[in-house]
Coordinates of C-alpha atoms in Angstrom, one line a residue:
M1 CA -10.1 4.3 -5.8
S2 CA -12.7 4.6 -8.8
I3 CA -16.1 6.3 -7.7
K4 CA -18.7 3.8 -8.3
K5 CA -21.0 5.0 -10.9
P6 CA -24.3 3.5 -12.2
H7 CA -23.8 1.6 -15.0
F8 CA -26.2 3.9 -17.2
Q9 CA -23.3 6.7 -17.2
I10 CA -20.9 4.3 -18.3
D11 CA -22.8 3.3 -21.2
K12 CA -23.9 7.1 -21.8
E13 CA -19.8 7.4 -22.2
Y14 CA -19.6 4.7 -24.3
E15 CA -22.3 6.0 -26.5
T16 CA -20.7 9.5 -26.5
L17 CA -17.3 8.5 -27.2
R18 CA -18.5 6.0 -30.1
T19 CA -20.3 9.2 -31.6
E20 CA -17.4 11.3 -31.6
L21 CA -15.5 8.6 -33.5
F22 CA -18.1 8.4 -36.0
K23 CA -17.9 12.1 -36.5
V24 CA -14.5 12.5 -36.6
R25 CA -14.3 9.8 -39.3
Q26 CA -17.0 11.5 -41.3
Y27 CA -15.2 14.6 -41.3
I28 CA -12.1 13.4 -42.4
F29 CA -13.7 11.7 -45.1
E30 CA -15.4 15.1 -46.3
R31 CA -12.3 17.3 -46.4
P32 CA -10.4 16.0 -49.1
I33 CA -13.9 15.7 -51.3
I34 CA -14.2 19.5 -50.1
I35 CA -10.8 20.2 -51.1
I36 CA -11.3 18.3 -54.3
T37 CA -14.8 20.0 -55.3
G38 CA -13.3 23.6 -54.2
S39 CA -10.3 23.4 -56.2
I40 CA -12.3 22.3 -59.4
A41 CA -14.9 25.1 -58.6
L42 CA -11.9 27.8 -58.3
I43 CA -9.9 26.4 -61.7
Q44 CA -13.5 27.3 -63.3
L45 CA -13.9 30.8 -61.8
I46 CA -10.4 32.0 -61.2
E47 CA -8.9 34.5 -64.2
K48 CA -6.3 32.5 -66.7
Q49 CA -3.6 34.7 -65.5
Y50 CA -3.9 34.0 -61.7
S51 CA -4.2 30.0 -62.1
I52 CA -0.7 29.4 -62.2
Y53 CA -0.6 29.9 -58.6
L54 CA -3.5 27.2 -57.7
P55 CA -1.0 24.4 -57.2
I56 CA 0.7 26.1 -54.6
I57 CA -2.5 26.6 -52.9
I58 CA -4.2 23.5 -53.5
I59 CA -0.5 21.8 -52.2
G60 CA -0.9 24.0 -49.3
L61 CA -4.5 22.7 -48.7
L62 CA -3.2 18.9 -49.1
L63 CA -0.7 19.1 -46.7
F64 CA -2.7 21.2 -44.0
N65 CA -5.4 18.4 -44.3
L66 CA -2.8 15.4 -43.9
W67 CA -1.7 17.5 -40.6
F68 CA -5.0 17.8 -39.6
T69 CA -6.2 13.9 -40.6
V70 CA -3.1 12.5 -38.7
N71 CA -3.9 14.5 -35.4
R72 CA -7.7 13.4 -35.8
W73 CA -6.5 9.7 -36.3
R74 CA -4.0 10.4 -33.2
S75 CA -7.1 11.2 -31.3
M76 CA -9.3 8.4 -32.4
A77 CA -6.1 6.1 -31.3
R78 CA -6.4 7.5 -27.8
I79 CA -10.3 7.1 -27.5
L80 CA -10.0 3.3 -29.0
A81 CA -7.6 2.2 -26.8
Y82 CA -9.5 4.3 -23.6
I83 CA -12.9 2.4 -24.9
Q84 CA -11.0 -1.3 -24.9
I85 CA -8.7 -0.7 -21.5
V86 CA -11.7 0.7 -19.5
L87 CA -15.5 0.4 -21.4
E88 CA -15.0 -2.8 -22.8
N89 CA -13.3 -4.0 -19.6
E90 CA -15.1 -5.3 -16.7
D91 CA -12.5 -5.2 -14.1
S92 CA -11.1 -2.0 -15.1
N93 CA -11.8 1.1 -12.6
W94 CA -13.7 4.2 -14.4
Y95 CA -13.4 7.5 -13.4
G96 CA -14.9 9.1 -16.3
W97 CA -13.2 10.3 -19.7
E98 CA -12.5 14.0 -18.9
T99 CA -10.9 13.1 -15.6
S100 CA -9.0 9.8 -17.1
L101 CA -7.5 12.3 -19.9
R102 CA -6.5 14.6 -17.6
Y103 CA -4.5 12.1 -15.7
F104 CA -3.2 10.9 -19.2
R105 CA -2.1 14.3 -20.1
K106 CA -0.2 14.6 -16.4
W107 CA 1.3 11.1 -16.9
I108 CA 2.8 12.1 -20.4
K109 CA 4.0 15.8 -18.7
H110 CA 5.5 13.5 -15.9
K111 CA 7.2 11.3 -18.2
N112 CA 8.3 13.7 -20.7
I113 CA 7.5 11.1 -23.5
N114 CA 5.8 11.3 -27.1
V115 CA 3.3 8.6 -27.2
N116 CA 3.8 8.3 -31.1
K117 CA 7.2 7.3 -30.6
I118 CA 6.7 4.5 -28.2
I119 CA 8.3 1.7 -29.8
I120 CA 6.3 -1.5 -30.1
N121 CA 7.5 -5.2 -30.1
K122 CA 6.4 -6.2 -33.7
E123 CA 5.0 -9.6 -32.5
K124 CA 2.6 -7.5 -30.1
D125 CA 2.1 -5.1 -32.7
I126 CA -1.9 -5.6 -33.7
G127 CA -2.1 -2.1 -34.7
Y128 CA -5.2 -0.8 -36.5
A129 CA -4.9 1.9 -39.5
G130 CA -8.2 1.1 -40.7
Y131 CA -9.2 3.7 -43.8
F132 CA -6.0 6.0 -43.1
P133 CA -4.1 4.5 -46.0
I134 CA -6.7 5.5 -48.5
I135 CA -6.8 8.9 -47.3
Y136 CA -2.9 9.1 -47.1
F137 CA -2.4 8.1 -50.7
V138 CA -5.3 10.3 -51.9
H139 CA -3.4 13.2 -50.2
I140 CA 0.0 12.0 -52.2
F141 CA -1.9 10.9 -55.2
L142 CA -3.7 14.5 -55.5
T143 CA -0.5 16.5 -54.9
I144 CA 2.0 14.7 -57.5
C145 CA -0.7 15.1 -59.9
V146 CA -1.1 19.0 -59.5
S147 CA 2.8 19.1 -59.9
I148 CA 3.1 17.1 -62.9
V149 CA 0.4 19.4 -64.4
L150 CA 2.2 22.5 -63.5
F151 CA 5.3 20.9 -64.6
I152 CA 4.0 20.3 -68.0
Y153 CA 2.3 23.6 -68.3
T154 CA 5.7 25.5 -67.5
L155 CA 7.3 22.8 -70.6
L156 CA 4.4 24.5 -72.9
N157 CA 4.8 27.8 -71.9
D158 CA 8.6 28.9 -71.3
E159 CA 8.2 31.7 -69.2
M160 CA 10.1 33.2 -66.2
L161 CA 7.1 33.5 -64.0
N162 CA 6.1 29.9 -64.5
L163 CA 9.4 28.4 -64.0
I164 CA 9.5 30.8 -60.5
V165 CA 5.9 29.1 -59.6
L166 CA 7.3 25.8 -60.6
I167 CA 10.2 25.9 -58.5
I168 CA 8.4 27.1 -55.4
T169 CA 5.8 24.5 -56.3
L170 CA 8.6 21.5 -56.2
I171 CA 9.9 23.0 -52.7
C172 CA 5.9 22.7 -51.5
L173 CA 5.9 19.3 -52.9
F174 CA 9.0 18.3 -51.2
I175 CA 7.8 19.7 -47.8
F176 CA 4.6 17.5 -48.3
L177 CA 6.8 14.7 -49.0
I178 CA 8.8 14.5 -46.2
Y179 CA 5.8 15.1 -43.8
A180 CA 3.8 12.3 -45.6
F181 CA 7.0 10.0 -45.1
N182 CA 7.0 10.8 -41.3
V183 CA 3.2 10.1 -41.0
S184 CA 3.0 6.9 -43.4
P185 CA 0.6 4.4 -42.9
K186 CA 3.4 2.1 -41.5
K187 CA 4.5 4.7 -38.6
I188 CA 0.3 5.3 -37.7
R189 CA -0.8 1.8 -37.5
P190 CA 0.4 1.2 -34.0
N191 CA -1.1 4.3 -32.3
V192 CA -4.0 2.2 -31.1
E193 CA -1.3 0.0 -28.9
R194 CA 0.8 2.8 -28.1
N195 CA -2.3 4.5 -26.5
R196 CA -3.3 1.4 -24.7
I197 CA 0.3 1.0 -23.1
V198 CA -0.1 4.8 -21.7
W199 CA -3.9 4.2 -20.6
I200 CA -2.4 1.2 -18.5
E201 CA 0.2 3.0 -17.0
V202 CA -1.9 5.9 -16.2
F203 CA -4.6 3.6 -14.5
E204 CA -1.7 1.6 -12.7
H205 CA -0.1 4.9 -11.1
W206 CA -3.5 6.7 -10.7
E207 CA -2.5 7.6 -6.9
E208 CA 0.8 8.8 -7.7
L209 CA -0.3 11.0 -10.5
D210 CA -2.7 12.4 -8.3
T211 CA -0.3 13.8 -5.6
N212 CA 1.4 15.5 -8.6

């Protein structure tokens, strides 16, 4: 059984989670801007002979930031699903966010599943991608632009070092695009629904998980 708590504690948790969502959104938006601003500043400061290495650094940063953004987005999906299932549902049991999250992880471990690979029926898929597509395509656009600039620079400066750096950059671009393909907005969009499925299972099998 869930422990009955005063409404003010549930309201407090609701506000805390909403604040967390806001902070994550803000952080996700700020990071690409920081990378772009930092890259422009670095171009101005770095010596010309080392500027050839900048595309590799920038693509690496964009790849890391896209990975970070996807992970933050998945965390947001888990929180959004919890809010919908528990805090905005008068008939649901309430155990508290931290305790529920612990049981969420126990259920995943017990069932040995990957939440991000749960198949959602297209008819029931009312997934939410929000502003993720914008962030996603900004990363792809910047990465391709950086690669094109280096390619043009290499054509205009026929040197062996430039060719080697171009090859390494193209490899980095290839890795980036493979990862980006696997986390496209179409694949990320059902994540709230996927997490809703898991949360429902967690609360339905709470006592079973309690004995594990």
